[in-house]
Tab-separated table of C-alpha atoms and ligand atoms in Angstrom:
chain	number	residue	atom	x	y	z
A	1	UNK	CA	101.613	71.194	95.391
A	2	UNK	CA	104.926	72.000	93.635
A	3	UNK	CA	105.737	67.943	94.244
A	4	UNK	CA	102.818	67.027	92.623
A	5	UNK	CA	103.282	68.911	89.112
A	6	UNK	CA	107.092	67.865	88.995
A	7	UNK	CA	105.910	64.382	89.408
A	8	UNK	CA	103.187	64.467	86.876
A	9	UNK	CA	105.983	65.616	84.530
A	10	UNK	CA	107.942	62.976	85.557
A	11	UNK	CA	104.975	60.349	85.207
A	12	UNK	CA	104.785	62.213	81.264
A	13	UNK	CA	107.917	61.742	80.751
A	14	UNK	CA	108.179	57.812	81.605
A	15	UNK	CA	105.095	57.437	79.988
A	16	UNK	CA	106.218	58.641	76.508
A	17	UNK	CA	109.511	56.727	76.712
A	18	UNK	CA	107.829	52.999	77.866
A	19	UNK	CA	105.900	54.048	74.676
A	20	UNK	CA	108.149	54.605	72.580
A	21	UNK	CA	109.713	51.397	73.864
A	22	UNK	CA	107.314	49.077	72.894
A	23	UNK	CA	106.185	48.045	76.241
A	24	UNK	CA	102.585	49.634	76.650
A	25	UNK	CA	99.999	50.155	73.729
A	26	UNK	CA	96.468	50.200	74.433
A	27	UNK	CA	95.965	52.496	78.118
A	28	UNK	CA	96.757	49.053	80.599
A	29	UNK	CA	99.508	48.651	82.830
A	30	UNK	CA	100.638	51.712	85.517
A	31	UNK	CA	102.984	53.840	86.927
A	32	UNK	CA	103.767	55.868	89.837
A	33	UNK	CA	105.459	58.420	92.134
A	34	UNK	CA	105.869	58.428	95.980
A	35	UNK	CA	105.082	62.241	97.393
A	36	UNK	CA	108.070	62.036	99.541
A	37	UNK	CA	107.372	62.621	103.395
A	38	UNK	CA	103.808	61.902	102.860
A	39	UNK	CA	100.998	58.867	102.715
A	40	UNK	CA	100.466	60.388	98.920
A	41	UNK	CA	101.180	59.141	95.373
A	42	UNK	CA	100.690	61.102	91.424
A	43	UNK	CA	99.691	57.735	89.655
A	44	UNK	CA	98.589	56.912	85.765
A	45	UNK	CA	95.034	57.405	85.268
A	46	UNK	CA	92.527	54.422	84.092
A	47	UNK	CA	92.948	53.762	80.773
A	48	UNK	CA	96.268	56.023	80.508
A	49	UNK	CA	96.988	57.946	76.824
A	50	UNK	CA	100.658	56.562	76.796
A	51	UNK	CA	101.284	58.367	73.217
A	52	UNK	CA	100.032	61.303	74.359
A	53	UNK	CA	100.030	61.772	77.931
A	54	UNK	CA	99.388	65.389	79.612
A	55	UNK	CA	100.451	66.124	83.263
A	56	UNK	CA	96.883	67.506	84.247
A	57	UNK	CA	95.994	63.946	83.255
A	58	UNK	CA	98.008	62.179	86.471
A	59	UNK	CA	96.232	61.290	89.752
A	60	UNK	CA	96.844	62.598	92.770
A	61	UNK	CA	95.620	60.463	95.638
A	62	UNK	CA	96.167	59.530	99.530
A	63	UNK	CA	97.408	55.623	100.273
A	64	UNK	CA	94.129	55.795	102.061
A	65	UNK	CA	92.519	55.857	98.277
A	66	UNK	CA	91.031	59.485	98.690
A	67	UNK	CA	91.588	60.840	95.292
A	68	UNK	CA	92.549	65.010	95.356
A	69	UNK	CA	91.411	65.293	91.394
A	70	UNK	CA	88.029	63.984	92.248
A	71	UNK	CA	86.237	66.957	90.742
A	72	UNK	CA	88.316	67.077	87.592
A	73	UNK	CA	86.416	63.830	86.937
A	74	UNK	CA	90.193	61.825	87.071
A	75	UNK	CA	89.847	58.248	87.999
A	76	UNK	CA	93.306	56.603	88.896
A	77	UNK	CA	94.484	53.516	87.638
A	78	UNK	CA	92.367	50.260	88.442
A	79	UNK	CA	95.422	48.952	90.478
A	80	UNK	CA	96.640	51.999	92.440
A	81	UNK	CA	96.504	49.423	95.255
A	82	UNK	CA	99.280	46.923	94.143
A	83	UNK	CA	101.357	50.606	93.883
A	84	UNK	CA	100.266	51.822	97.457
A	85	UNK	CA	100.904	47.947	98.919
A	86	UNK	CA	104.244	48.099	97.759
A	87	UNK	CA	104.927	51.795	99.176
A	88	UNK	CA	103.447	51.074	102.508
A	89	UNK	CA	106.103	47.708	102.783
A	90	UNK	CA	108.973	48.733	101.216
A	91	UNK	CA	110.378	52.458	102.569
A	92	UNK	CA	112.851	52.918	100.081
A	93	UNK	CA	110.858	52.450	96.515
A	94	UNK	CA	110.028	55.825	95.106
A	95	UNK	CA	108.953	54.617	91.958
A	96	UNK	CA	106.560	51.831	90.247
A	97	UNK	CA	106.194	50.793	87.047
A	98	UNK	CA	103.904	47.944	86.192
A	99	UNK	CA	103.166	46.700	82.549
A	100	UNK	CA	101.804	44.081	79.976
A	101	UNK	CA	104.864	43.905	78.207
A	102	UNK	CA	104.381	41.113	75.505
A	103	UNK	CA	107.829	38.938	76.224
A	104	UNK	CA	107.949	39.151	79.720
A	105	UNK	CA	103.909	38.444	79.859
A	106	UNK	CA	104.976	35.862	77.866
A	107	UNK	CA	106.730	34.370	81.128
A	108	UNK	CA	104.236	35.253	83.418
A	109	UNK	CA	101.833	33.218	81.468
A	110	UNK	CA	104.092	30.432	81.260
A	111	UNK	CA	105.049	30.783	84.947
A	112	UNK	CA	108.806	30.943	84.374
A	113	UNK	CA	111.317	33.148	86.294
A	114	UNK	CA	113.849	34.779	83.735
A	115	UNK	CA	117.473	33.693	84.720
A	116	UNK	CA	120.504	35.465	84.936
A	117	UNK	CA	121.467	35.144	81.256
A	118	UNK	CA	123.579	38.387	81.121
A	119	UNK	CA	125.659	40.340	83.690
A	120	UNK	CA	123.836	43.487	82.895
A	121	UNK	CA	120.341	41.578	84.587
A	122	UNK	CA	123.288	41.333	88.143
A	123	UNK	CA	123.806	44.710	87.642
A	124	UNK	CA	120.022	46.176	87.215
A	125	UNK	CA	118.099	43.512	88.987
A	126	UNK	CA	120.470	42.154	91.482
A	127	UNK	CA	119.328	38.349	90.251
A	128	UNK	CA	116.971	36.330	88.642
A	129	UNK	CA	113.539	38.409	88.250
A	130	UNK	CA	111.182	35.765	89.283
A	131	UNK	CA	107.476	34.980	88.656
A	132	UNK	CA	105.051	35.340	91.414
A	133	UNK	CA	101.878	32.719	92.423
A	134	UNK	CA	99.125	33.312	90.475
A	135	UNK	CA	96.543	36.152	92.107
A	136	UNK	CA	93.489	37.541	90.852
A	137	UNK	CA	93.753	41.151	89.794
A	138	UNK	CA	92.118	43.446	91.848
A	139	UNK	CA	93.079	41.543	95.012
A	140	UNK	CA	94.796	42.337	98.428
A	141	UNK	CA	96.449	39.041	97.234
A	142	UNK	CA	98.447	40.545	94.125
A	143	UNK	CA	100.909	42.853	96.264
A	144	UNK	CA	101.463	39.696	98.611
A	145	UNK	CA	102.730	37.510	95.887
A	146	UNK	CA	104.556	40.034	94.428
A	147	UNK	CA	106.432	41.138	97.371
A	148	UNK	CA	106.981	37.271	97.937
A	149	UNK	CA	108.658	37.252	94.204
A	150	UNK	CA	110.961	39.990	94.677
A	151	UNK	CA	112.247	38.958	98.126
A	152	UNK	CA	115.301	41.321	98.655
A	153	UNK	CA	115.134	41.995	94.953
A	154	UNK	CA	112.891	45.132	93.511
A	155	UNK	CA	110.977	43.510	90.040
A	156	UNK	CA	109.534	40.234	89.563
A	157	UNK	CA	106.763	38.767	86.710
A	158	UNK	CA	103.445	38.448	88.125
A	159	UNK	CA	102.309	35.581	87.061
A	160	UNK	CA	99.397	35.305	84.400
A	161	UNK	CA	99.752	39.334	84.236
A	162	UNK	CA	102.900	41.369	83.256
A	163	UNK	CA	105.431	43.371	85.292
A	164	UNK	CA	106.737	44.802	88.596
A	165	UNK	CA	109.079	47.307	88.466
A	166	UNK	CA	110.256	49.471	91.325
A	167	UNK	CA	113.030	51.305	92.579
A	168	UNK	CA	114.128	54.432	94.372
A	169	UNK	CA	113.794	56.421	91.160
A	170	UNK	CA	111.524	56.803	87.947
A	171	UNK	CA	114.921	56.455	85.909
A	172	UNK	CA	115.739	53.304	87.210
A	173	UNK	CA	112.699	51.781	86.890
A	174	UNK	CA	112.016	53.108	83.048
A	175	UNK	CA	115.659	51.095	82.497
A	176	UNK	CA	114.716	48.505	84.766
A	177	UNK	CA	111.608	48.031	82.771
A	178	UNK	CA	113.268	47.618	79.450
A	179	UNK	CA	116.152	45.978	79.827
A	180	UNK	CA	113.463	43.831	81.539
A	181	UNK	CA	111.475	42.967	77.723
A	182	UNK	CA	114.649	42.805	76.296
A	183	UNK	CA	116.062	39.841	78.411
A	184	UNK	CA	112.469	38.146	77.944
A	185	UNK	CA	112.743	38.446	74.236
A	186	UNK	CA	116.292	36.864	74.449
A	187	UNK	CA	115.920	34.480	77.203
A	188	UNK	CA	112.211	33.008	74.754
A	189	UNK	CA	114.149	33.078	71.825
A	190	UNK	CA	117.050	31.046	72.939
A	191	UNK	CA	114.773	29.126	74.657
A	192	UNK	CA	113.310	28.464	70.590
A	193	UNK	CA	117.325	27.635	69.390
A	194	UNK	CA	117.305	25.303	72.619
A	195	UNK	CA	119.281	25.236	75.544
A	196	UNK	CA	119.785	28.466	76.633
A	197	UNK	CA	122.463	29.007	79.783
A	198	UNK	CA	122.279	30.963	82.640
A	199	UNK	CA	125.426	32.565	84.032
A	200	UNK	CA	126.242	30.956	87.822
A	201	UNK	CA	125.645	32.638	90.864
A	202	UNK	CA	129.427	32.735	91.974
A	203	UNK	CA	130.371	34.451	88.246
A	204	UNK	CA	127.651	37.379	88.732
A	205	UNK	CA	128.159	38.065	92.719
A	206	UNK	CA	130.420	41.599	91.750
A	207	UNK	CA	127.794	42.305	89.563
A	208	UNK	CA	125.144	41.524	92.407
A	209	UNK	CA	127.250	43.558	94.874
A	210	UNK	CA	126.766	46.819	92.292
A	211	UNK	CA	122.987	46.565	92.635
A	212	UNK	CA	123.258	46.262	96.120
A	213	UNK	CA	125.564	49.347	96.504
A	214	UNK	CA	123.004	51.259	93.662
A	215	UNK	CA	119.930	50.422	92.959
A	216	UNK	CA	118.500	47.609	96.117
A	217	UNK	CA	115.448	49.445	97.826
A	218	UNK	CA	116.276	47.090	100.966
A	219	UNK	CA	119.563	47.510	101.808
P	1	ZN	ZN1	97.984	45.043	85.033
């Protein structure tokens, strides 16, 4: 059980700072923990108190959906299933953070992938983050297209919907996640000026190369 607490603190902890942050309000969007060595997650409950969250609050539950906090009346998050997709298919991610961030929901409503327009985007998200198909919330079809999106990468925009952020650690994703908004903010306002420009591929590759040393959940 000691994993569980220490990742309901660190579920708290992210919660309060993607507050503070500006990129949840109002109890939607999700985040999550792997149990290491086990088929087990702590995950944001339904309708998540992001200003004031308490660790008793978190979910614990099994990938097969059984839900240990049942009798403390604790639903988990709506889409604890896009969170256990992604941990059953990709080893490495520890971590999920998924959100209705205004700028970057901005994109996925638009269906636009956000560019490399800074090196710091090489760095943290090893390329482009781009924005899935369109599928219906709720649906084995979500994780799909979102795993399609991210392709060797660990975030993309789901499309119509908000973010996917994960990564092999809740830090990396709470960084991940807003340096994320931020770019979306830029990349739409520049987009208002006109003509914004992306860096190329060849000028960002040592950048890339960072990620892939750092932060890739494939390599
Ligand atoms: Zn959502």
């Amino acid at each position: 059980m000691v994993n569980v607490m220490e990742n309901a603190e660190i579920l708290v902890k992210a919660c309060k700072q993607i507050y503070q942050g500006g990129l949840v309000k109002l109890g939607e969007g999700n985040i999550s923990l792997r149990i290491p060595s086990k088929d087990e997650m702590v995950i944001t409950p339904a309708g998540n108190d992001y200003e004031n969250p308490l660790p008793e609050h978190m979910v614990h539950m099994a990938f097969d959906g059984t839900n240990f906090d049942k009798e403390k009346d604790l639903i988990p998050s709506s889409e604890f299933f896009l969170h256990r997709h992604i941990y059953q298919h990709r080893s490495k991610v520890n971590a999920i953070i998924h959100t209705h961030a205004p700028f970057v929901s901005a994109l996925a409503v638009s269906h636009q992938d956000l560019p490399v327009i800074f090196e710091e985007m090489a760095v943290v998200f090893g390329g482009p983050v781009r924005c899935s198909q369109y599928a219906m919330a709720g649906t084995e079809d979500l994780p799909k297209m979102a795993l399609q999106a991210m392709g060797d990468l660990n975030c993309c925009i789901l499309a119509n919907h908000g973010s996917l952020i994960t990564g092999k650690s809740m830090d990396y994703c709470v960084r991940a996640a807003m340096i994320l908004e931020k770019m979306a903010k830029i990349y739409i306002n520049a987009q208002i000026i006109g003509n914004p420009i992306t860096i190329p591929k060849d000028n960002y590759q040592h950048f890339k190369d960072i990620f892939k040393k750092n932060y890739s959940t494939i390599s």
